[in-house]
PDB file of N, CA and C in Angstrom:
ATOM      1  N   MET A 142       0.851  -1.195   0.042  1.00 45.00           N
ATOM      2  CA  MET A 142       0.063   0.048   0.043  1.00 45.00           C
ATOM      3  C   MET A 142       0.936   1.184   0.014  1.00 45.00           C
ATOM      4  N   SER A 143       0.547   2.243  -0.786  1.00 50.00           N
ATOM      5  CA  SER A 143       1.389   3.415  -0.890  1.00 50.00           C
ATOM      6  C   SER A 143       1.084   4.340   0.312  1.00 50.00           C
ATOM      7  N   GLU A 144       2.131   5.061   0.766  1.00 54.00           N
ATOM      8  CA  GLU A 144       2.036   6.027   1.737  1.00 54.00           C
ATOM      9  C   GLU A 144       1.137   7.288   1.357  1.00 54.00           C
ATOM     10  N   GLN A 145       0.271   7.637   2.271  1.00 53.00           N
ATOM     11  CA  GLN A 145      -0.533   8.833   1.989  1.00 53.00           C
ATOM     12  C   GLN A 145       0.179  10.116   2.368  1.00 53.00           C
ATOM     13  N   PRO A 146       0.069  11.103   1.668  1.00 59.00           N
ATOM     14  CA  PRO A 146       0.687  12.407   2.027  1.00 59.00           C
ATOM     15  C   PRO A 146       0.099  12.888   3.379  1.00 59.00           C
ATOM     16  N   GLU A 147       0.893  13.517   4.247  1.00 62.00           N
ATOM     17  CA  GLU A 147       0.609  13.920   5.563  1.00 62.00           C
ATOM     18  C   GLU A 147      -0.538  14.965   5.508  1.00 62.00           C
ATOM     19  N   LYS A 148      -0.759  15.597   4.553  1.00 63.00           N
ATOM     20  CA  LYS A 148      -1.776  16.634   4.454  1.00 63.00           C
ATOM     21  C   LYS A 148      -3.207  15.973   4.469  1.00 63.00           C
ATOM     22  N   LEU A 149      -3.290  14.684   4.096  1.00 62.00           N
ATOM     23  CA  LEU A 149      -4.598  14.036   4.179  1.00 62.00           C
ATOM     24  C   LEU A 149      -5.042  13.938   5.555  1.00 62.00           C
ATOM     25  N   ASN A 150      -4.228  13.966   6.537  1.00 65.00           N
ATOM     26  CA  ASN A 150      -4.606  14.033   7.957  1.00 65.00           C
ATOM     27  C   ASN A 150      -4.858  15.389   8.569  1.00 65.00           C
ATOM     28  N   GLU A 151      -4.747  16.426   7.854  1.00 65.00           N
ATOM     29  CA  GLU A 151      -4.917  17.740   8.316  1.00 65.00           C
ATOM     30  C   GLU A 151      -6.428  17.881   8.582  1.00 65.00           C
ATOM     31  N   PRO A 152      -6.812  18.869   9.480  1.00 67.00           N
ATOM     32  CA  PRO A 152      -8.156  19.237   9.669  1.00 67.00           C
ATOM     33  C   PRO A 152      -8.715  19.884   8.467  1.00 67.00           C
ATOM     34  N   PRO A 153     -10.029  19.700   8.207  1.00 65.00           N
ATOM     35  CA  PRO A 153     -10.650  20.204   6.900  1.00 65.00           C
ATOM     36  C   PRO A 153     -10.323  21.682   6.612  1.00 65.00           C
ATOM     37  N   ASP A 154     -10.304  22.560   7.520  1.00 81.00           N
ATOM     38  CA  ASP A 154     -10.107  23.921   7.245  1.00 81.00           C
ATOM     39  C   ASP A 154      -8.597  24.158   6.857  1.00 81.00           C
ATOM     40  N   GLU A 155      -7.747  23.482   7.263  1.00 85.00           N
ATOM     41  CA  GLU A 155      -6.302  23.517   6.842  1.00 85.00           C
ATOM     42  C   GLU A 155      -6.136  23.031   5.390  1.00 85.00           C
ATOM     43  N   ARG A 156      -6.903  21.909   5.129  1.00 85.00           N
ATOM     44  CA  ARG A 156      -6.758  21.351   3.807  1.00 85.00           C
ATOM     45  C   ARG A 156      -7.476  22.292   2.888  1.00 85.00           C
ATOM     46  N   LEU A 157      -8.442  22.994   3.123  1.00 89.00           N
ATOM     47  CA  LEU A 157      -9.181  23.964   2.292  1.00 89.00           C
ATOM     48  C   LEU A 157      -8.161  25.143   2.055  1.00 89.00           C
ATOM     49  N   THR A 158      -7.518  25.524   3.075  1.00 92.00           N
ATOM     50  CA  THR A 158      -6.519  26.665   2.875  1.00 92.00           C
ATOM     51  C   THR A 158      -5.373  26.296   1.930  1.00 92.00           C
ATOM     52  N   ASP A 159      -4.918  25.052   2.122  1.00 92.00           N
ATOM     53  CA  ASP A 159      -4.014  24.529   1.134  1.00 92.00           C
ATOM     54  C   ASP A 159      -4.478  24.447  -0.229  1.00 92.00           C
ATOM     55  N   LEU A 160      -5.579  23.974  -0.349  1.00 94.00           N
ATOM     56  CA  LEU A 160      -6.300  23.891  -1.735  1.00 94.00           C
ATOM     57  C   LEU A 160      -6.386  25.304  -2.313  1.00 94.00           C
ATOM     58  N   VAL A 161      -6.852  26.285  -1.639  1.00 94.00           N
ATOM     59  CA  VAL A 161      -6.982  27.661  -2.188  1.00 94.00           C
ATOM     60  C   VAL A 161      -5.673  28.153  -2.550  1.00 94.00           C
ATOM     61  N   SER A 162      -4.663  27.921  -1.692  1.00 95.00           N
ATOM     62  CA  SER A 162      -3.334  28.364  -2.020  1.00 95.00           C
ATOM     63  C   SER A 162      -2.722  27.695  -3.269  1.00 95.00           C
ATOM     64  N   TYR A 163      -3.090  26.460  -3.390  1.00 96.00           N
ATOM     65  CA  TYR A 163      -2.758  25.662  -4.677  1.00 96.00           C
ATOM     66  C   TYR A 163      -3.282  26.263  -5.829  1.00 96.00           C
ATOM     67  N   LEU A 164      -4.595  26.438  -5.836  1.00 94.00           N
ATOM     68  CA  LEU A 164      -5.313  27.111  -6.902  1.00 94.00           C
ATOM     69  C   LEU A 164      -4.866  28.498  -7.310  1.00 94.00           C
ATOM     70  N   ASP A 165      -4.388  29.167  -6.380  1.00 94.00           N
ATOM     71  CA  ASP A 165      -3.857  30.534  -6.532  1.00 94.00           C
ATOM     72  C   ASP A 165      -2.325  30.507  -6.939  1.00 94.00           C
ATOM     73  N   GLY A 166      -1.729  29.361  -7.097  1.00 95.00           N
ATOM     74  CA  GLY A 166      -0.399  29.195  -7.346  1.00 95.00           C
ATOM     75  C   GLY A 166       0.644  29.678  -6.338  1.00 95.00           C
ATOM     76  N   GLU A 167       0.208  29.684  -5.041  1.00 96.00           N
ATOM     77  CA  GLU A 167       1.018  30.238  -3.988  1.00 96.00           C
ATOM     78  C   GLU A 167       1.907  29.276  -3.297  1.00 96.00           C
ATOM     79  N   LEU A 168       1.927  27.870  -3.687  1.00 96.00           N
ATOM     80  CA  LEU A 168       2.674  26.935  -3.000  1.00 96.00           C
ATOM     81  C   LEU A 168       4.020  26.669  -3.589  1.00 96.00           C
ATOM     82  N   ASP A 169       4.888  26.276  -2.764  1.00 97.00           N
ATOM     83  CA  ASP A 169       6.282  25.820  -3.285  1.00 97.00           C
ATOM     84  C   ASP A 169       6.139  24.395  -4.012  1.00 97.00           C
ATOM     85  N   ASP A 170       7.191  23.942  -4.625  1.00 97.00           N
ATOM     86  CA  ASP A 170       7.062  22.676  -5.327  1.00 97.00           C
ATOM     87  C   ASP A 170       6.661  21.523  -4.506  1.00 97.00           C
ATOM     88  N   THR A 171       7.281  21.411  -3.281  1.00 96.00           N
ATOM     89  CA  THR A 171       6.919  20.334  -2.374  1.00 96.00           C
ATOM     90  C   THR A 171       5.448  20.441  -1.984  1.00 96.00           C
ATOM     91  N   GLN A 172       4.942  21.494  -1.562  1.00 96.00           N
ATOM     92  CA  GLN A 172       3.484  21.730  -1.184  1.00 96.00           C
ATOM     93  C   GLN A 172       2.625  21.409  -2.296  1.00 96.00           C
ATOM     94  N   THR A 173       3.004  21.866  -3.533  1.00 97.00           N
ATOM     95  CA  THR A 173       2.202  21.560  -4.683  1.00 97.00           C
ATOM     96  C   THR A 173       2.041  20.165  -4.942  1.00 97.00           C
ATOM     97  N   ASN A 174       3.177  19.401  -4.900  1.00 97.00           N
ATOM     98  CA  ASN A 174       3.095  17.947  -5.081  1.00 97.00           C
ATOM     99  C   ASN A 174       2.247  17.248  -4.011  1.00 97.00           C
ATOM    100  N   GLU A 175       2.366  17.676  -2.729  1.00 95.00           N
ATOM    101  CA  GLU A 175       1.487  17.196  -1.689  1.00 95.00           C
ATOM    102  C   GLU A 175      -0.021  17.353  -2.087  1.00 95.00           C
ATOM    103  N   VAL A 176      -0.341  18.545  -2.465  1.00 95.00           N
ATOM    104  CA  VAL A 176      -1.790  18.860  -2.789  1.00 95.00           C
ATOM    105  C   VAL A 176      -2.139  17.989  -3.959  1.00 95.00           C
ATOM    106  N   GLU A 177      -1.373  17.920  -4.910  1.00 96.00           N
ATOM    107  CA  GLU A 177      -1.694  17.172  -6.233  1.00 96.00           C
ATOM    108  C   GLU A 177      -1.840  15.710  -5.833  1.00 96.00           C
ATOM    109  N   GLN A 178      -1.105  15.122  -4.894  1.00 95.00           N
ATOM    110  CA  GLN A 178      -1.297  13.689  -4.497  1.00 95.00           C
ATOM    111  C   GLN A 178      -2.699  13.531  -3.830  1.00 95.00           C
ATOM    112  N   ILE A 179      -3.105  14.570  -2.973  1.00 93.00           N
ATOM    113  CA  ILE A 179      -4.383  14.489  -2.401  1.00 93.00           C
ATOM    114  C   ILE A 179      -5.406  14.550  -3.499  1.00 93.00           C
ATOM    115  N   LEU A 180      -5.341  15.445  -4.447  1.00 96.00           N
ATOM    116  CA  LEU A 180      -6.346  15.439  -5.575  1.00 96.00           C
ATOM    117  C   LEU A 180      -6.450  14.190  -6.308  1.00 96.00           C
ATOM    118  N   ILE A 181      -5.297  13.440  -6.387  1.00 96.00           N
ATOM    119  CA  ILE A 181      -5.352  12.279  -7.122  1.00 96.00           C
ATOM    120  C   ILE A 181      -6.097  11.173  -6.292  1.00 96.00           C
ATOM    121  N   THR A 182      -6.017  11.262  -5.010  1.00 95.00           N
ATOM    122  CA  THR A 182      -6.500  10.079  -4.178  1.00 95.00           C
ATOM    123  C   THR A 182      -7.792  10.409  -3.376  1.00 95.00           C
ATOM    124  N   ASP A 183      -8.200  11.736  -3.485  1.00 93.00           N
ATOM    125  CA  ASP A 183      -9.324  12.124  -2.609  1.00 93.00           C
ATOM    126  C   ASP A 183     -10.461  12.819  -3.498  1.00 93.00           C
ATOM    127  N   ALA A 184     -11.484  12.052  -3.682  1.00 94.00           N
ATOM    128  CA  ALA A 184     -12.561  12.597  -4.491  1.00 94.00           C
ATOM    129  C   ALA A 184     -13.186  13.854  -3.969  1.00 94.00           C
ATOM    130  N   THR A 185     -13.310  13.955  -2.554  1.00 91.00           N
ATOM    131  CA  THR A 185     -13.865  15.199  -2.011  1.00 91.00           C
ATOM    132  C   THR A 185     -12.977  16.368  -2.249  1.00 91.00           C
ATOM    133  N   ALA A 186     -11.746  16.198  -2.121  1.00 91.00           N
ATOM    134  CA  ALA A 186     -10.831  17.320  -2.460  1.00 91.00           C
ATOM    135  C   ALA A 186     -10.904  17.667  -3.906  1.00 91.00           C
ATOM    136  N   ARG A 187     -10.943  16.762  -4.790  1.00 95.00           N
ATOM    137  CA  ARG A 187     -11.229  17.040  -6.255  1.00 95.00           C
ATOM    138  C   ARG A 187     -12.428  17.911  -6.424  1.00 95.00           C
ATOM    139  N   SER A 188     -13.543  17.422  -5.827  1.00 95.00           N
ATOM    140  CA  SER A 188     -14.778  18.165  -6.003  1.00 95.00           C
ATOM    141  C   SER A 188     -14.771  19.529  -5.455  1.00 95.00           C
ATOM    142  N   ASN A 189     -14.058  19.672  -4.285  1.00 93.00           N
ATOM    143  CA  ASN A 189     -13.898  21.011  -3.675  1.00 93.00           C
ATOM    144  C   ASN A 189     -13.010  22.004  -4.645  1.00 93.00           C
ATOM    145  N   ALA A 190     -11.981  21.398  -5.199  1.00 95.00           N
ATOM    146  CA  ALA A 190     -11.208  22.183  -6.093  1.00 95.00           C
ATOM    147  C   ALA A 190     -12.013  22.581  -7.380  1.00 95.00           C
ATOM    148  N   ASP A 191     -12.766  21.695  -7.840  1.00 96.00           N
ATOM    149  CA  ASP A 191     -13.625  21.950  -8.935  1.00 96.00           C
ATOM    150  C   ASP A 191     -14.698  23.151  -8.638  1.00 96.00           C
ATOM    151  N   ILE A 192     -15.187  23.071  -7.512  1.00 95.00           N
ATOM    152  CA  ILE A 192     -16.239  24.001  -7.052  1.00 95.00           C
ATOM    153  C   ILE A 192     -15.590  25.408  -6.912  1.00 95.00           C
ATOM    154  N   LEU A 193     -14.399  25.453  -6.255  1.00 94.00           N
ATOM    155  CA  LEU A 193     -13.723  26.626  -6.014  1.00 94.00           C
ATOM    156  C   LEU A 193     -13.254  27.312  -7.434  1.00 94.00           C
ATOM    157  N   SER A 194     -12.807  26.415  -8.331  1.00 94.00           N
ATOM    158  CA  SER A 194     -12.337  26.841  -9.626  1.00 94.00           C
ATOM    159  C   SER A 194     -13.467  27.488 -10.507  1.00 94.00           C
ATOM    160  N   ARG A 195     -14.580  26.766 -10.485  1.00 95.00           N
ATOM    161  CA  ARG A 195     -15.756  27.274 -11.162  1.00 95.00           C
ATOM    162  C   ARG A 195     -16.309  28.608 -10.529  1.00 95.00           C
ATOM    163  N   THR A 196     -16.301  28.588  -9.188  1.00 94.00           N
ATOM    164  CA  THR A 196     -16.788  29.765  -8.551  1.00 94.00           C
ATOM    165  C   THR A 196     -15.912  30.989  -8.943  1.00 94.00           C
ATOM    166  N   TRP A 197     -14.570  30.851  -8.840  1.00 89.00           N
ATOM    167  CA  TRP A 197     -13.750  31.988  -9.286  1.00 89.00           C
ATOM    168  C   TRP A 197     -14.020  32.401 -10.732  1.00 89.00           C
ATOM    169  N   ALA A 198     -14.105  31.409 -11.574  1.00 93.00           N
ATOM    170  CA  ALA A 198     -14.322  31.787 -13.016  1.00 93.00           C
ATOM    171  C   ALA A 198     -15.672  32.509 -13.127  1.00 93.00           C
ATOM    172  N   LEU A 199     -16.654  32.139 -12.455  1.00 94.00           N
ATOM    173  CA  LEU A 199     -17.902  32.934 -12.473  1.00 94.00           C
ATOM    174  C   LEU A 199     -17.716  34.270 -11.937  1.00 94.00           C
ATOM    175  N   LEU A 200     -16.989  34.479 -10.888  1.00 90.00           N
ATOM    176  CA  LEU A 200     -16.750  35.788 -10.324  1.00 90.00           C
ATOM    177  C   LEU A 200     -15.940  36.687 -11.251  1.00 90.00           C
ATOM    178  N   ASP A 201     -14.971  36.020 -11.935  1.00 89.00           N
ATOM    179  CA  ASP A 201     -14.145  36.835 -12.863  1.00 89.00           C
ATOM    180  C   ASP A 201     -14.934  37.214 -14.104  1.00 89.00           C
ATOM    181  N   SER A 202     -16.046  36.492 -14.459  1.00 93.00           N
ATOM    182  CA  SER A 202     -16.838  36.892 -15.614  1.00 93.00           C
ATOM    183  C   SER A 202     -17.843  38.021 -15.231  1.00 93.00           C
ATOM    184  N   LEU A 203     -17.975  38.524 -14.034  1.00 91.00           N
ATOM    185  CA  LEU A 203     -18.886  39.480 -13.658  1.00 91.00           C
ATOM    186  C   LEU A 203     -18.345  40.849 -14.089  1.00 91.00           C
ATOM    187  N   GLU A 204     -19.195  41.714 -14.430  1.00 90.00           N
ATOM    188  CA  GLU A 204     -18.747  43.021 -14.724  1.00 90.00           C
ATOM    189  C   GLU A 204     -18.426  43.795 -13.509  1.00 90.00           C
ATOM    190  N   GLU A 205     -17.311  44.526 -13.552  1.00 87.00           N
ATOM    191  CA  GLU A 205     -16.835  45.388 -12.445  1.00 87.00           C
ATOM    192  C   GLU A 205     -17.823  46.491 -12.192  1.00 87.00           C
ATOM    193  N   VAL A 206     -18.035  46.809 -11.006  1.00 84.00           N
ATOM    194  CA  VAL A 206     -18.853  47.997 -10.653  1.00 84.00           C
ATOM    195  C   VAL A 206     -18.173  48.822  -9.638  1.00 84.00           C
ATOM    196  N   SER A 207     -18.467  50.067  -9.787  1.00 86.00           N
ATOM    197  CA  SER A 207     -17.775  50.959  -8.725  1.00 86.00           C
ATOM    198  C   SER A 207     -18.881  51.593  -7.777  1.00 86.00           C
ATOM    199  N   ALA A 208     -18.448  51.871  -6.591  1.00 85.00           N
ATOM    200  CA  ALA A 208     -19.447  52.379  -5.645  1.00 85.00           C
ATOM    201  C   ALA A 208     -19.581  53.885  -5.936  1.00 85.00           C
ATOM    202  N   SER A 209     -20.837  54.430  -5.695  1.00 83.00           N
ATOM    203  CA  SER A 209     -20.954  55.878  -5.953  1.00 83.00           C
ATOM    204  C   SER A 209     -20.212  56.662  -4.756  1.00 83.00           C
ATOM    205  N   GLY A 210     -20.206  57.933  -4.941  1.00 82.00           N
ATOM    206  CA  GLY A 210     -19.485  58.710  -3.991  1.00 82.00           C
ATOM    207  C   GLY A 210     -20.404  59.013  -2.783  1.00 82.00           C
ATOM    208  N   GLN A 211     -21.623  58.471  -2.791  1.00 78.00           N
ATOM    209  CA  GLN A 211     -22.641  58.698  -1.721  1.00 78.00           C
ATOM    210  C   GLN A 211     -22.552  57.736  -0.724  1.00 78.00           C
TER     211      GLN A 211
END
């Protein structure tokens, strides 16, 4: 049996933070590899990554608005 990355044992909030950092390209090579191993082995993590990615794509597609001076 292959060894699971340590990050699989992290609390859900820390794993989500790592996932967001991964999607933002903020991780070093080691951290990136760890998150990618999680995405390979964990369907929930893959689903969360997909949801976050789609959400950001939708937000990016919105027209920018500015607040009035009032």
